[in-house]
Amino acid sequence: MALDKINEIHLDVLQEIANIGSGNAASSLSRMIGQPVDIEIPEISIKGFNEAIEILGGPETIMMGTLLFLTEGIQGMMMFLLPIDVVCDLVNMLMGTEITSHEEIDEMGESVIMECSNIMSASFVTAVAEMTDMVIDISPPEITLDMLGSIMSVPSISYADIGDSLLLMKNKLEIKGKTTSANVLLLPDMPSLGKLMTSLGIDF
């Protein structure tokens, strides 16, 4: 079975997983910045790589990508994508700076963002592991600030043998009255997705 062949029941389950994982990540972010972070129920869909790039703003859109690999219970790839204005806001809140461009982020700012991404990624995966009662290990996250087309080239090449579709989780966040997006891309291999569904009592 390919990812784009899963049924509505499986999508509903993945929607709930996305909801819980994103909520956990948002709570971790709130604790880090000392500000409330409100999150809407995420939208989840199956998209091709190129379609996902266009939905998220096009190949030349500058974003921060946090790439990590899932091991143990689930095999595959997960990527968090944050718009560059959100990245700048986070650096400013955590460091007391007033930067307006990713080009102003220095080594210390990169370190802060890496730690922020690490905690959010771990929070998301921990919520999924607790929900499914599975052991899920993740690799150390790889962080990059680049054009979206370049960021997405890594998973599209690395996971070409799995397929050309992925799960796109679109999240809307509100921080200090400002609404923005935070998106998650998930590309599990199909046996792993089957294990996840089975752990929740869903036929696959």
PDB file of C-alpha atoms in Angstrom, residues 20-194:
ATOM      1  CA  ILE A  20      -2.066  15.673  20.125  1.00  0.00           C
ATOM      2  CA  GLY A  21       1.523  15.933  18.874  1.00  0.00           C
ATOM      3  CA  SER A  22       1.174  19.553  17.759  1.00  0.00           C
ATOM      4  CA  GLY A  23      -0.552  20.519  20.990  1.00  0.00           C
ATOM      5  CA  ASN A  24       2.291  19.023  22.998  1.00  0.00           C
ATOM      6  CA  ALA A  25       4.882  20.845  20.891  1.00  0.00           C
ATOM      7  CA  ALA A  26       2.985  24.143  21.281  1.00  0.00           C
ATOM      8  CA  SER A  27       2.897  23.684  25.070  1.00  0.00           C
ATOM      9  CA  SER A  28       6.664  23.171  25.110  1.00  0.00           C
ATOM     10  CA  LEU A  29       7.135  26.299  23.008  1.00  0.00           C
ATOM     11  CA  SER A  30       4.912  28.284  25.390  1.00  0.00           C
ATOM     12  CA  ARG A  31       7.023  27.247  28.373  1.00  0.00           C
ATOM     13  CA  MET A  32      10.222  28.219  26.567  1.00  0.00           C
ATOM     14  CA  ILE A  33       9.156  31.706  25.561  1.00  0.00           C
ATOM     15  CA  GLY A  34       7.016  32.431  28.615  1.00  0.00           C
ATOM     16  CA  GLN A  35       4.053  33.385  26.437  1.00  0.00           C
ATOM     17  CA  PRO A  36       0.710  31.703  25.711  1.00  0.00           C
ATOM     18  CA  VAL A  37       0.714  29.799  22.422  1.00  0.00           C
ATOM     19  CA  ASP A  38      -2.741  29.063  21.035  1.00  0.00           C
ATOM     20  CA  ILE A  39      -3.001  26.402  18.342  1.00  0.00           C
ATOM     21  CA  GLU A  40      -5.893  25.472  16.068  1.00  0.00           C
ATOM     22  CA  ILE A  41      -6.725  21.890  15.146  1.00  0.00           C
ATOM     23  CA  PRO A  42      -4.187  21.032  12.432  1.00  0.00           C
ATOM     24  CA  GLU A  43      -5.221  20.226   8.886  1.00  0.00           C
ATOM     25  CA  ILE A  44      -3.747  16.958   7.632  1.00  0.00           C
ATOM     26  CA  SER A  45      -3.597  15.834   4.023  1.00  0.00           C
ATOM     27  CA  ILE A  46      -1.555  13.662   1.689  1.00  0.00           C
ATOM     28  CA  LYS A  47       0.385  15.661  -0.878  1.00  0.00           C
ATOM     29  CA  GLY A  48       3.151  15.146  -3.398  1.00  0.00           C
ATOM     30  CA  PHE A  49       6.455  16.857  -2.619  1.00  0.00           C
ATOM     31  CA  ASN A  50       6.038  19.534  -5.296  1.00  0.00           C
ATOM     32  CA  GLU A  51       2.419  20.184  -4.328  1.00  0.00           C
ATOM     33  CA  ALA A  52       3.417  20.575  -0.674  1.00  0.00           C
ATOM     34  CA  ILE A  53       6.120  23.080  -1.636  1.00  0.00           C
ATOM     35  CA  GLU A  54       3.603  25.203  -3.528  1.00  0.00           C
ATOM     36  CA  ILE A  55       1.053  25.053  -0.699  1.00  0.00           C
ATOM     37  CA  LEU A  56       3.690  26.239   1.778  1.00  0.00           C
ATOM     38  CA  GLY A  57       4.677  29.271  -0.283  1.00  0.00           C
ATOM     39  CA  GLY A  58       6.741  28.088  -3.234  1.00  0.00           C
ATOM     40  CA  PRO A  59      10.331  26.890  -3.705  1.00  0.00           C
ATOM     41  CA  GLU A  60      11.947  30.294  -3.085  1.00  0.00           C
ATOM     42  CA  THR A  61      10.252  30.914   0.280  1.00  0.00           C
ATOM     43  CA  ILE A  62      12.829  31.159   3.071  1.00  0.00           C
ATOM     44  CA  MET A  63      12.033  28.871   6.000  1.00  0.00           C
ATOM     45  CA  MET A  64      13.667  27.072   8.864  1.00  0.00           C
ATOM     46  CA  GLY A  65      13.563  23.334   8.410  1.00  0.00           C
ATOM     47  CA  THR A  66      14.167  20.882  11.244  1.00  0.00           C
ATOM     48  CA  LEU A  67      14.798  17.425   9.831  1.00  0.00           C
ATOM     49  CA  LEU A  68      14.898  14.331  12.000  1.00  0.00           C
ATOM     50  CA  PHE A  69      14.752  10.627  11.351  1.00  0.00           C
ATOM     51  CA  LEU A  70      12.439   8.259  13.201  1.00  0.00           C
ATOM     52  CA  THR A  71      13.892   4.977  14.392  1.00  0.00           C
ATOM     53  CA  GLU A  72      12.856   2.045  16.589  1.00  0.00           C
ATOM     54  CA  GLY A  73       9.039   1.792  16.623  1.00  0.00           C
ATOM     55  CA  ILE A  74       8.532   3.883  13.494  1.00  0.00           C
ATOM     56  CA  GLN A  75      10.938   4.266  10.599  1.00  0.00           C
ATOM     57  CA  GLY A  76      10.833   7.379   8.468  1.00  0.00           C
ATOM     58  CA  MET A  77      11.364  11.111   8.350  1.00  0.00           C
ATOM     59  CA  MET A  78       9.764  14.081  10.067  1.00  0.00           C
ATOM     60  CA  MET A  79      10.354  17.740   9.295  1.00  0.00           C
ATOM     61  CA  PHE A  80       9.172  20.878  11.098  1.00  0.00           C
ATOM     62  CA  LEU A  81       8.922  24.000   8.941  1.00  0.00           C
ATOM     63  CA  LEU A  82       8.689  27.507  10.395  1.00  0.00           C
ATOM     64  CA  PRO A  83       8.364  30.760   8.393  1.00  0.00           C
ATOM     65  CA  ILE A  84      11.387  32.996   8.793  1.00  0.00           C
ATOM     66  CA  ASP A  85       9.408  35.768  10.521  1.00  0.00           C
ATOM     67  CA  VAL A  86       8.460  33.292  13.259  1.00  0.00           C
ATOM     68  CA  VAL A  87      12.106  32.292  13.641  1.00  0.00           C
ATOM     69  CA  CYS A  88      13.110  35.939  14.049  1.00  0.00           C
ATOM     70  CA  ASP A  89      10.330  36.487  16.599  1.00  0.00           C
ATOM     71  CA  LEU A  90      11.469  33.478  18.617  1.00  0.00           C
ATOM     72  CA  VAL A  91      15.083  34.644  18.634  1.00  0.00           C
ATOM     73  CA  ASN A  92      13.961  38.092  19.770  1.00  0.00           C
ATOM     74  CA  MET A  93      11.776  36.714  22.570  1.00  0.00           C
ATOM     75  CA  LEU A  94      14.417  34.286  23.812  1.00  0.00           C
ATOM     76  CA  MET A  95      17.444  36.582  23.480  1.00  0.00           C
ATOM     77  CA  GLY A  96      16.004  40.087  23.862  1.00  0.00           C
ATOM     78  CA  THR A  97      17.210  41.115  20.405  1.00  0.00           C
ATOM     79  CA  GLU A  98      15.386  43.040  17.661  1.00  0.00           C
ATOM     80  CA  ILE A  99      16.369  41.241  14.473  1.00  0.00           C
ATOM     81  CA  THR A 100      14.113  41.399  11.421  1.00  0.00           C
ATOM     82  CA  SER A 101      15.927  39.098   8.979  1.00  0.00           C
ATOM     83  CA  HIS A 102      17.391  35.598   9.062  1.00  0.00           C
ATOM     84  CA  GLU A 103      20.659  37.138   7.866  1.00  0.00           C
ATOM     85  CA  GLU A 104      20.960  38.810  11.283  1.00  0.00           C
ATOM     86  CA  ILE A 105      20.819  35.535  13.208  1.00  0.00           C
ATOM     87  CA  ASP A 106      24.265  34.907  14.661  1.00  0.00           C
ATOM     88  CA  GLU A 107      25.815  31.741  16.055  1.00  0.00           C
ATOM     89  CA  MET A 108      24.158  32.233  19.437  1.00  0.00           C
ATOM     90  CA  GLY A 109      20.779  32.763  17.776  1.00  0.00           C
ATOM     91  CA  GLU A 110      21.248  29.596  15.742  1.00  0.00           C
ATOM     92  CA  SER A 111      22.041  27.704  18.930  1.00  0.00           C
ATOM     93  CA  VAL A 112      18.876  29.000  20.597  1.00  0.00           C
ATOM     94  CA  ILE A 113      16.730  28.041  17.600  1.00  0.00           C
ATOM     95  CA  MET A 114      18.329  24.592  17.444  1.00  0.00           C
ATOM     96  CA  GLU A 115      17.485  23.984  21.091  1.00  0.00           C
ATOM     97  CA  CYS A 116      13.958  25.288  20.537  1.00  0.00           C
ATOM     98  CA  SER A 117      13.490  22.952  17.555  1.00  0.00           C
ATOM     99  CA  ASN A 118      14.969  20.039  19.448  1.00  0.00           C
ATOM    100  CA  ILE A 119      12.524  20.449  22.338  1.00  0.00           C
ATOM    101  CA  MET A 120       9.486  20.908  20.073  1.00  0.00           C
ATOM    102  CA  SER A 121      10.407  17.870  17.960  1.00  0.00           C
ATOM    103  CA  ALA A 122      10.939  15.692  21.015  1.00  0.00           C
ATOM    104  CA  SER A 123       7.636  16.903  22.512  1.00  0.00           C
ATOM    105  CA  PHE A 124       5.738  15.976  19.357  1.00  0.00           C
ATOM    106  CA  VAL A 125       7.277  12.502  19.151  1.00  0.00           C
ATOM    107  CA  THR A 126       6.848  11.878  22.887  1.00  0.00           C
ATOM    108  CA  ALA A 127       3.115  12.598  22.609  1.00  0.00           C
ATOM    109  CA  VAL A 128       2.787  10.133  19.721  1.00  0.00           C
ATOM    110  CA  ALA A 129       4.779   7.480  21.602  1.00  0.00           C
ATOM    111  CA  GLU A 130       2.590   7.855  24.702  1.00  0.00           C
ATOM    112  CA  MET A 131      -0.594   7.745  22.644  1.00  0.00           C
ATOM    113  CA  THR A 132       0.428   4.556  20.820  1.00  0.00           C
ATOM    114  CA  ASP A 133       2.382   2.951  23.676  1.00  0.00           C
ATOM    115  CA  MET A 134       5.321   2.550  21.301  1.00  0.00           C
ATOM    116  CA  VAL A 135       9.005   3.235  21.741  1.00  0.00           C
ATOM    117  CA  ILE A 136      10.008   5.844  19.142  1.00  0.00           C
ATOM    118  CA  ASP A 137      13.548   7.090  18.938  1.00  0.00           C
ATOM    119  CA  ILE A 138      14.607  10.108  16.907  1.00  0.00           C
ATOM    120  CA  SER A 139      17.925  11.218  15.498  1.00  0.00           C
ATOM    121  CA  PRO A 140      19.481  14.533  16.552  1.00  0.00           C
ATOM    122  CA  PRO A 141      17.676  17.195  14.500  1.00  0.00           C
ATOM    123  CA  GLU A 142      19.359  18.808  11.541  1.00  0.00           C
ATOM    124  CA  ILE A 143      18.500  22.518  11.287  1.00  0.00           C
ATOM    125  CA  THR A 144      18.758  24.636   8.165  1.00  0.00           C
ATOM    126  CA  LEU A 145      17.654  28.121   7.076  1.00  0.00           C
ATOM    127  CA  ASP A 146      17.188  28.064   3.325  1.00  0.00           C
ATOM    128  CA  MET A 147      14.754  28.259   0.439  1.00  0.00           C
ATOM    129  CA  LEU A 148      11.961  25.713   0.754  1.00  0.00           C
ATOM    130  CA  GLY A 149      12.855  24.027  -2.531  1.00  0.00           C
ATOM    131  CA  SER A 150      16.362  23.348  -1.268  1.00  0.00           C
ATOM    132  CA  ILE A 151      15.160  22.167   2.151  1.00  0.00           C
ATOM    133  CA  MET A 152      12.697  19.730   0.595  1.00  0.00           C
ATOM    134  CA  SER A 153      15.258  18.259  -1.791  1.00  0.00           C
ATOM    135  CA  VAL A 154      16.833  16.249   1.049  1.00  0.00           C
ATOM    136  CA  PRO A 155      13.786  14.159   2.044  1.00  0.00           C
ATOM    137  CA  SER A 156      12.571  13.847  -1.551  1.00  0.00           C
ATOM    138  CA  ILE A 157      15.877  12.235  -2.549  1.00  0.00           C
ATOM    139  CA  SER A 158      16.450  10.265   0.664  1.00  0.00           C
ATOM    140  CA  TYR A 159      12.975   8.714   0.632  1.00  0.00           C
ATOM    141  CA  ALA A 160      12.394   8.325  -3.097  1.00  0.00           C
ATOM    142  CA  ASP A 161      12.172   4.552  -2.589  1.00  0.00           C
ATOM    143  CA  ILE A 162       9.196   4.960  -0.213  1.00  0.00           C
ATOM    144  CA  GLY A 163       7.189   7.126  -2.571  1.00  0.00           C
ATOM    145  CA  ASP A 164       6.576  10.656  -3.794  1.00  0.00           C
ATOM    146  CA  SER A 165       3.831  11.529  -1.285  1.00  0.00           C
ATOM    147  CA  LEU A 166       3.951  12.709   2.323  1.00  0.00           C
ATOM    148  CA  LEU A 167       1.664  13.713   5.155  1.00  0.00           C
ATOM    149  CA  LEU A 168       1.333  17.481   5.433  1.00  0.00           C
ATOM    150  CA  MET A 169       0.176  18.788   8.812  1.00  0.00           C
ATOM    151  CA  LYS A 170      -0.671  22.489   8.643  1.00  0.00           C
ATOM    152  CA  ASN A 171      -0.843  24.251  11.994  1.00  0.00           C
ATOM    153  CA  LYS A 172      -1.948  27.780  12.825  1.00  0.00           C
ATOM    154  CA  LEU A 173      -0.435  29.337  15.928  1.00  0.00           C
ATOM    155  CA  GLU A 174      -1.159  32.573  17.735  1.00  0.00           C
ATOM    156  CA  ILE A 175       1.686  34.120  19.740  1.00  0.00           C
ATOM    157  CA  LYS A 176       1.325  37.573  21.294  1.00  0.00           C
ATOM    158  CA  GLY A 177      -1.689  38.305  19.092  1.00  0.00           C
ATOM    159  CA  LYS A 178       0.119  37.341  15.897  1.00  0.00           C
ATOM    160  CA  THR A 179      -1.214  34.438  13.841  1.00  0.00           C
ATOM    161  CA  THR A 180       1.325  32.387  11.956  1.00  0.00           C
ATOM    162  CA  SER A 181       1.919  28.884  10.653  1.00  0.00           C
ATOM    163  CA  ALA A 182       3.992  25.956  11.813  1.00  0.00           C
ATOM    164  CA  ASN A 183       3.932  22.920   9.608  1.00  0.00           C
ATOM    165  CA  VAL A 184       4.978  19.305  10.000  1.00  0.00           C
ATOM    166  CA  LEU A 185       5.863  16.929   7.201  1.00  0.00           C
ATOM    167  CA  LEU A 186       5.816  13.219   7.972  1.00  0.00           C
ATOM    168  CA  LEU A 187       7.029  10.451   5.702  1.00  0.00           C
ATOM    169  CA  PRO A 188       6.812   7.053   7.439  1.00  0.00           C
ATOM    170  CA  ASP A 189       7.481   3.813   5.650  1.00  0.00           C
ATOM    171  CA  MET A 190       4.328   1.782   5.166  1.00  0.00           C
ATOM    172  CA  PRO A 191       5.159  -1.120   7.543  1.00  0.00           C
ATOM    173  CA  SER A 192       5.767   1.469  10.271  1.00  0.00           C
ATOM    174  CA  LEU A 193       2.453   3.163   9.531  1.00  0.00           C
ATOM    175  CA  GLY A 194       0.801  -0.235   9.783  1.00  0.00           C
TER     176      GLY A 194
END
